[in-house]
Short mmCIF file of C-alpha atoms and ligand atoms in Angstrom, two decimals:
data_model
loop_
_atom_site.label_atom_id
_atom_site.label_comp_id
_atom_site.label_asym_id
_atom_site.label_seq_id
_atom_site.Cartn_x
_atom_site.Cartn_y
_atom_site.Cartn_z
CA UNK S 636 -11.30 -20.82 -5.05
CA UNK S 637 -13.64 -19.42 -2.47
CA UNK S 638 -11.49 -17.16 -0.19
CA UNK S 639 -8.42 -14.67 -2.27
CA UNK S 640 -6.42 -12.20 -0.26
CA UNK S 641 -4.15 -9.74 -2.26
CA UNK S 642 -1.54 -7.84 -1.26
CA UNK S 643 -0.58 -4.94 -3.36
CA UNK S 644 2.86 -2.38 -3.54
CA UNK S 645 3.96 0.57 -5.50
CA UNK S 646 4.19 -1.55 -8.84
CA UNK S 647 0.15 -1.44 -9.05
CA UNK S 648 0.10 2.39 -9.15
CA UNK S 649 3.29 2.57 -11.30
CA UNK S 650 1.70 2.75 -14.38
CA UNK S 651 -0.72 5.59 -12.83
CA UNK S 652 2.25 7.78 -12.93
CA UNK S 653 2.98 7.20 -9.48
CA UNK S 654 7.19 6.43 -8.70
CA UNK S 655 7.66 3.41 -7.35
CA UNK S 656 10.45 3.06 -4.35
CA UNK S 657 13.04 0.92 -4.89
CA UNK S 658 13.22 0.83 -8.98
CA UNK S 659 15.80 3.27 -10.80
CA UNK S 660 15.02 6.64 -9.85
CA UNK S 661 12.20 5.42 -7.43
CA UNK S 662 11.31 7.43 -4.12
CA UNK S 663 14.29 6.16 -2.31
CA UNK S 664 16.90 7.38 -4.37
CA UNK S 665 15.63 10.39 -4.16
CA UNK S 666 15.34 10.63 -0.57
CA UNK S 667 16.94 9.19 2.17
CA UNK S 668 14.08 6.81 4.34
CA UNK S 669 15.34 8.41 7.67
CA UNK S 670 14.61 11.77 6.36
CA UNK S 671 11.05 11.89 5.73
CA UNK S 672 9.31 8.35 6.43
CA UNK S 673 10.73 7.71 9.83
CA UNK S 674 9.37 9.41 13.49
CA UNK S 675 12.23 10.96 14.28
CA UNK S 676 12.73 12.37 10.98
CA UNK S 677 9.45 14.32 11.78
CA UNK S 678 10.80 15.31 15.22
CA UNK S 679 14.31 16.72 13.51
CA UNK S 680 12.11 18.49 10.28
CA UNK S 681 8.66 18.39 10.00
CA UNK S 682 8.61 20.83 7.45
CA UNK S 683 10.54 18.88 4.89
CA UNK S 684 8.70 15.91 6.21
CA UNK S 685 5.18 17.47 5.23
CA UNK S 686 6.48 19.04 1.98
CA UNK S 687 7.16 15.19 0.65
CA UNK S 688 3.83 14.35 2.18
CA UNK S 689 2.39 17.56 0.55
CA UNK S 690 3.74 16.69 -2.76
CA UNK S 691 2.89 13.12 -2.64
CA UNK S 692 -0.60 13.52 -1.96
CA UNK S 693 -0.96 16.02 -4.74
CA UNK S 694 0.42 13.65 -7.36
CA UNK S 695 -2.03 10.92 -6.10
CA UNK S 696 -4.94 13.22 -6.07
CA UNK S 697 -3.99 13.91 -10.24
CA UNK S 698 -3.43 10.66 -10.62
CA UNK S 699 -5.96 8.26 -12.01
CA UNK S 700 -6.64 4.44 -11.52
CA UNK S 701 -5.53 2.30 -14.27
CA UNK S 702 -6.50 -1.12 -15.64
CA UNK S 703 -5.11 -3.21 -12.80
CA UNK S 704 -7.21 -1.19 -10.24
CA UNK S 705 -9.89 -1.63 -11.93
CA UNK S 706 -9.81 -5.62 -12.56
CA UNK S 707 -9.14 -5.95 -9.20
CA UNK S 708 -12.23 -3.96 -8.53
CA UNK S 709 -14.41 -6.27 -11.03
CA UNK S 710 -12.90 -9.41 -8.70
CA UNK S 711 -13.87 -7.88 -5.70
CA UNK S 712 -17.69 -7.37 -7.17
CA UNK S 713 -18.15 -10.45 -9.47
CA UNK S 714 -16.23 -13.67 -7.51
CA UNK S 715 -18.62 -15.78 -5.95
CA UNK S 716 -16.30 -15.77 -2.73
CA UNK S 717 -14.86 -13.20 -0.49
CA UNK S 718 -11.74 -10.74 -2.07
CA UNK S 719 -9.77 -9.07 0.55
CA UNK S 720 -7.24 -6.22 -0.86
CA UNK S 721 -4.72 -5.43 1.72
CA UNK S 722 -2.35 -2.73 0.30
CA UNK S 723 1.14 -1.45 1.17
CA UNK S 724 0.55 1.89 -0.85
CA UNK S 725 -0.79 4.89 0.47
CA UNK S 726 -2.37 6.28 -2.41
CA UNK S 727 -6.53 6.30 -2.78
CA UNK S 728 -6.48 4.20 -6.42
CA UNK S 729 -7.92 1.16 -5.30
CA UNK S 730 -11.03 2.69 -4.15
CA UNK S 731 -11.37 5.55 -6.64
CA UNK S 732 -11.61 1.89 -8.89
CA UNK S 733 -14.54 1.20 -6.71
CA UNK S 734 -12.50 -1.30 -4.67
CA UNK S 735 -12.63 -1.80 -0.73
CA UNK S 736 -9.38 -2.08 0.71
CA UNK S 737 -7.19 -2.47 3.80
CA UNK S 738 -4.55 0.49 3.87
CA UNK S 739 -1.79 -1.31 6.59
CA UNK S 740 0.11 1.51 5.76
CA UNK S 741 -1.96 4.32 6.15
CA UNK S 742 -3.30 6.75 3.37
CA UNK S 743 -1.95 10.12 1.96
CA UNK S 744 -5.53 11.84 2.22
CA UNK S 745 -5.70 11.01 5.90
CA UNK S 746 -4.41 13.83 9.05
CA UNK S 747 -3.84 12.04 12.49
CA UNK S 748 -2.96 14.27 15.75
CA UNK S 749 0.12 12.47 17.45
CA UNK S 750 -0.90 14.34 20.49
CA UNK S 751 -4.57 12.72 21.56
CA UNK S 752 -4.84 10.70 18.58
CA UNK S 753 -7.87 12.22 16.28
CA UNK S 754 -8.15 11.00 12.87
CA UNK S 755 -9.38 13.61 9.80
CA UNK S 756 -9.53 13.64 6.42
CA UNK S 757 -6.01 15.65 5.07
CA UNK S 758 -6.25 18.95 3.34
CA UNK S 759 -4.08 18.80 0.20
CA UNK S 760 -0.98 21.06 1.93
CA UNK S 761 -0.49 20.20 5.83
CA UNK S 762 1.95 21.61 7.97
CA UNK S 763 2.98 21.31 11.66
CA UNK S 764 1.70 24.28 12.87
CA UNK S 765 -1.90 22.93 11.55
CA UNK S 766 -4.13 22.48 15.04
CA UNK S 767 -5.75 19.38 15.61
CA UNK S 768 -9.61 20.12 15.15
CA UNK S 769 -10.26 18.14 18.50
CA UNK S 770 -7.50 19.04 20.96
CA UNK S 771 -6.52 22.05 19.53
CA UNK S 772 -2.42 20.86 19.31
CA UNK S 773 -0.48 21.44 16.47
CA UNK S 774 0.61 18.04 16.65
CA UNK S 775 -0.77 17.24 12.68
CA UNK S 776 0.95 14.43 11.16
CA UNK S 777 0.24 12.44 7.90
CA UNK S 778 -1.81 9.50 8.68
CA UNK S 779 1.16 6.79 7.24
CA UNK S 780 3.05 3.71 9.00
CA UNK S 781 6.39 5.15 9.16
CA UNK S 782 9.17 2.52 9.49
CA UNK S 783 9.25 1.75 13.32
CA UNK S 784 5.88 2.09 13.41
CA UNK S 785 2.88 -0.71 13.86
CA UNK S 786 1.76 -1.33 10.49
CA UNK S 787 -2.21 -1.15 10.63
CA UNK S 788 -5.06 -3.97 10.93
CA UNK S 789 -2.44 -6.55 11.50
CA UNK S 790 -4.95 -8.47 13.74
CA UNK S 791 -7.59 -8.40 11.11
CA UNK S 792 -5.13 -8.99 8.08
CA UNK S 793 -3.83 -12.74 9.85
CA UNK S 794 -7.00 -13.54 10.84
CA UNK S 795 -7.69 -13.09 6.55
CA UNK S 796 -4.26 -14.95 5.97
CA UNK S 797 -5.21 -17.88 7.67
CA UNK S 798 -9.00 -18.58 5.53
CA UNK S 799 -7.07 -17.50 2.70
CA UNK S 800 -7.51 -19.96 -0.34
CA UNK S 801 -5.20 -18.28 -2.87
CA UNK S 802 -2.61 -15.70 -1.82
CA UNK S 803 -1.61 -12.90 -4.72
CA UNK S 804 1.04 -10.70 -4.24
CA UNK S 805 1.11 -7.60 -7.06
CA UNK S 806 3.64 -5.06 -7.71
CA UNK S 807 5.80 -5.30 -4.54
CA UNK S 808 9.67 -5.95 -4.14
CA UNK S 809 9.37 -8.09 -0.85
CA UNK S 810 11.58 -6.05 0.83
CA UNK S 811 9.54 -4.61 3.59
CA UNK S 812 8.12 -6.64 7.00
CA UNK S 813 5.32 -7.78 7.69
CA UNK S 814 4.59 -7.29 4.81
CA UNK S 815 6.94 -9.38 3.30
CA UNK S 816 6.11 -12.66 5.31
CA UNK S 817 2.15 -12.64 4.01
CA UNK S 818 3.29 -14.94 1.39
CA UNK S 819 4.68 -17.75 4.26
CA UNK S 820 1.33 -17.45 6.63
CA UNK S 821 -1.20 -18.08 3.52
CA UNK S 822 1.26 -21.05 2.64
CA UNK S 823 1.15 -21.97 6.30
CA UNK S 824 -2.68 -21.64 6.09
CA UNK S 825 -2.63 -24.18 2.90
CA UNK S 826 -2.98 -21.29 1.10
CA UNK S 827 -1.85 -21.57 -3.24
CA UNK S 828 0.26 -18.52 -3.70
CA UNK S 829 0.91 -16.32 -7.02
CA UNK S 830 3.06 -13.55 -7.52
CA UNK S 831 2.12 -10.87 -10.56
CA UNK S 832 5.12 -8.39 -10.75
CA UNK S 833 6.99 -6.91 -13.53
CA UNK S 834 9.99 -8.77 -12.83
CA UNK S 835 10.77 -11.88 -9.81
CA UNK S 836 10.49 -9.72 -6.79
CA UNK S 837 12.60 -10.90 -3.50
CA UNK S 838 10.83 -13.45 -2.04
CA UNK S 839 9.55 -14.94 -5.65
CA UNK S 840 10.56 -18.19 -4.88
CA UNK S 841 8.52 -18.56 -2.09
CA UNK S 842 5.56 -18.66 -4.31
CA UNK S 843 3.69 -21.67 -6.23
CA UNK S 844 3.67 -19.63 -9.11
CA UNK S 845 4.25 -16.45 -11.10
CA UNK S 846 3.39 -14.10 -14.12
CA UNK S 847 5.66 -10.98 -15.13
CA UNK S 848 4.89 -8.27 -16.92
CA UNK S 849 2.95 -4.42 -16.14
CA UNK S 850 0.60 -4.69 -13.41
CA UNK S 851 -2.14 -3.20 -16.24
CA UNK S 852 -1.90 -6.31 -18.42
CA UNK S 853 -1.32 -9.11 -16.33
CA UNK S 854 -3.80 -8.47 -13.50
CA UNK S 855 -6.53 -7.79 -15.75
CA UNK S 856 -6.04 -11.02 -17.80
CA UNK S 857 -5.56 -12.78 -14.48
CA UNK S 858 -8.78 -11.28 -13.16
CA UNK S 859 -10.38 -12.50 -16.92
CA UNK S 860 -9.47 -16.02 -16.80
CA UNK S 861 -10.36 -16.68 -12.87
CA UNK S 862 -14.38 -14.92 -13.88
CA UNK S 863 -14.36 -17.03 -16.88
P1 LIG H 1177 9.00 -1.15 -4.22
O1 LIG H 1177 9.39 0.09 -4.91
O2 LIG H 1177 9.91 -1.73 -3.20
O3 LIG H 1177 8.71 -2.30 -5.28
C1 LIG H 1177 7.88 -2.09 -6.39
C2 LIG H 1177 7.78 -3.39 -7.15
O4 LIG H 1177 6.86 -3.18 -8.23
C3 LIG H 1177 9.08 -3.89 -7.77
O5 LIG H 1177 9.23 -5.27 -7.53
C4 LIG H 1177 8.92 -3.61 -9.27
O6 LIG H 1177 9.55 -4.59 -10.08
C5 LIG H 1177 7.41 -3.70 -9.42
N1 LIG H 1177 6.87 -2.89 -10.53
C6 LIG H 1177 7.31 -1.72 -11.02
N2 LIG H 1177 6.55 -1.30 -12.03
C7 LIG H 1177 5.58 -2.24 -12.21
C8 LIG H 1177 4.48 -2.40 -13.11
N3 LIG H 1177 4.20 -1.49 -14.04
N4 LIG H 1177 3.70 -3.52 -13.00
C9 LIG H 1177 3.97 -4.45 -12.06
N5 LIG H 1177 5.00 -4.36 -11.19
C10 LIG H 1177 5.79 -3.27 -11.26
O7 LIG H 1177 7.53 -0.88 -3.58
P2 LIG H 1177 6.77 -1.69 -2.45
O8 LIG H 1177 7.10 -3.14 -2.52
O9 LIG H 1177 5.34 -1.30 -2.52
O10 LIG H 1177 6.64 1.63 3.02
O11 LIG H 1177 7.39 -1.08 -1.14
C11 LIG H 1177 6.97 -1.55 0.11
C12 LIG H 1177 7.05 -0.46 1.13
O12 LIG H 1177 8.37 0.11 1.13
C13 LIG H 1177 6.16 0.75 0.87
O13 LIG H 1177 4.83 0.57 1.31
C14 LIG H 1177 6.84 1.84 1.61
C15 LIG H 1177 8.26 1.56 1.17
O14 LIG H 1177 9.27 2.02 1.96
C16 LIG H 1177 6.75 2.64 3.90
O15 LIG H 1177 7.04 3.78 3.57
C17 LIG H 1177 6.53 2.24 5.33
#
């Protein structure tokens, strides 16, 4: 098993304390999507748009990795072949784990000037009168994918698709594009496929096979049984 890509969701930072979105109570019952995680949401209220943001990024910051984060941080360090984490979530757990990972949506503790562009590291609270330090706009925006938007590294992420050996999908529903179509390109690519969720997400027959259960026991006695 020389090449793995995994893709991780909100399930993997569930047990962190972090809400997942579409499970009872998740993130999208309690907001609408077109409110605060779309562009023109920002345009109509960026103040209630940062204020999620705001609020977000200080739960992540209390947060702390759990046991999943960390096994997949022991794969990424002790396979003998390459591990690529691409993740969906926008929190920093994976690397505060001591992973390296692919954020294609973007990350909470990042600031990004939708005027020229410049890329910072967030302060905890932001707000849209914050001035870009480089062009001096108050253009600041959270640096996440909002839907409409061009996920990031998409280029990078097929090219890792394609080598991919073994495809592992981990705490996401499959509801969201591209996203959602990783685990057809890695079959395409002759890629096995695995899901680990707590439950069959939507696309779970499209995989080889599966394991259910919380993200902190099954990954880590996934992780135990491929380093044996
Ligand atoms: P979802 O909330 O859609 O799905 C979370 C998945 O994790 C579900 O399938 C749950 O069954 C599973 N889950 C919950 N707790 C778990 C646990 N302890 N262990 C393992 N699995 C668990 O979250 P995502 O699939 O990550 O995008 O959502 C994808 C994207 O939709 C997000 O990145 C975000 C959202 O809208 C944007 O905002 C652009």
């Amino acid at each position: 098993m020389d090449k793995i890509v995994i893709l991780t969701g909100a399930g993997i930072s569930a047990e962190s304390g972090l809400g997942t979105f579409r499970d009872e109570g998740g993130l999208w019952a309690q907001h609408r999507i077109e409110d605060v995680a779309t562009p023109e949401g920002f345009t109509r209220n960026p103040d209630l748009v940062h204020d999620f943001y705001n609020k977000r990024r200080a739960q992540a910051a209390e947060a702390l990795p759990n046991a999943a984060h960390a096994a997949l941080a022991r794969l990424q360090r002790d396979h003998k072949g390459d591990v690529v984490i691409v993740t969906q979530n926008v929190d920093d757990l994976h690397e505060r784990a001591g992973a390296e990972v692919i954020h294609m949506h973007g990350a909470l503790m990042g600031a990004l000037c939708a005027a020229c562009g410049h890329r910072w590291t967030a302060p905890l609270t932001m707000g849209p009168r914050d001035l870009c330090p480089k062009c001096v706009t108050p253009a600041t925006r959270p640096d996440v994918v909002w839907f409409g938007e061009i996920p990031y590294h998409m280029d990078q992420i097929g090219e890792h698709l394609m080598q991919a050996d073994l495809f592992v999908s981990i705490g996401t529903s499959g509801n969201v594009y591209p996203a959602a179509g990783f685990v057809q390109e890695a079959r395409l690519a002759g890629a096995a496929t695995l899901e680990l969720n707590l439950e069959p997400s939507e696309g779970a027959t499209l995989f080889d096979t599966a394991r259910h259960g919380p993200a902190s026991e099954i990954v880590p006695a996934w992780v135990e049984e491929l380093l044996a």
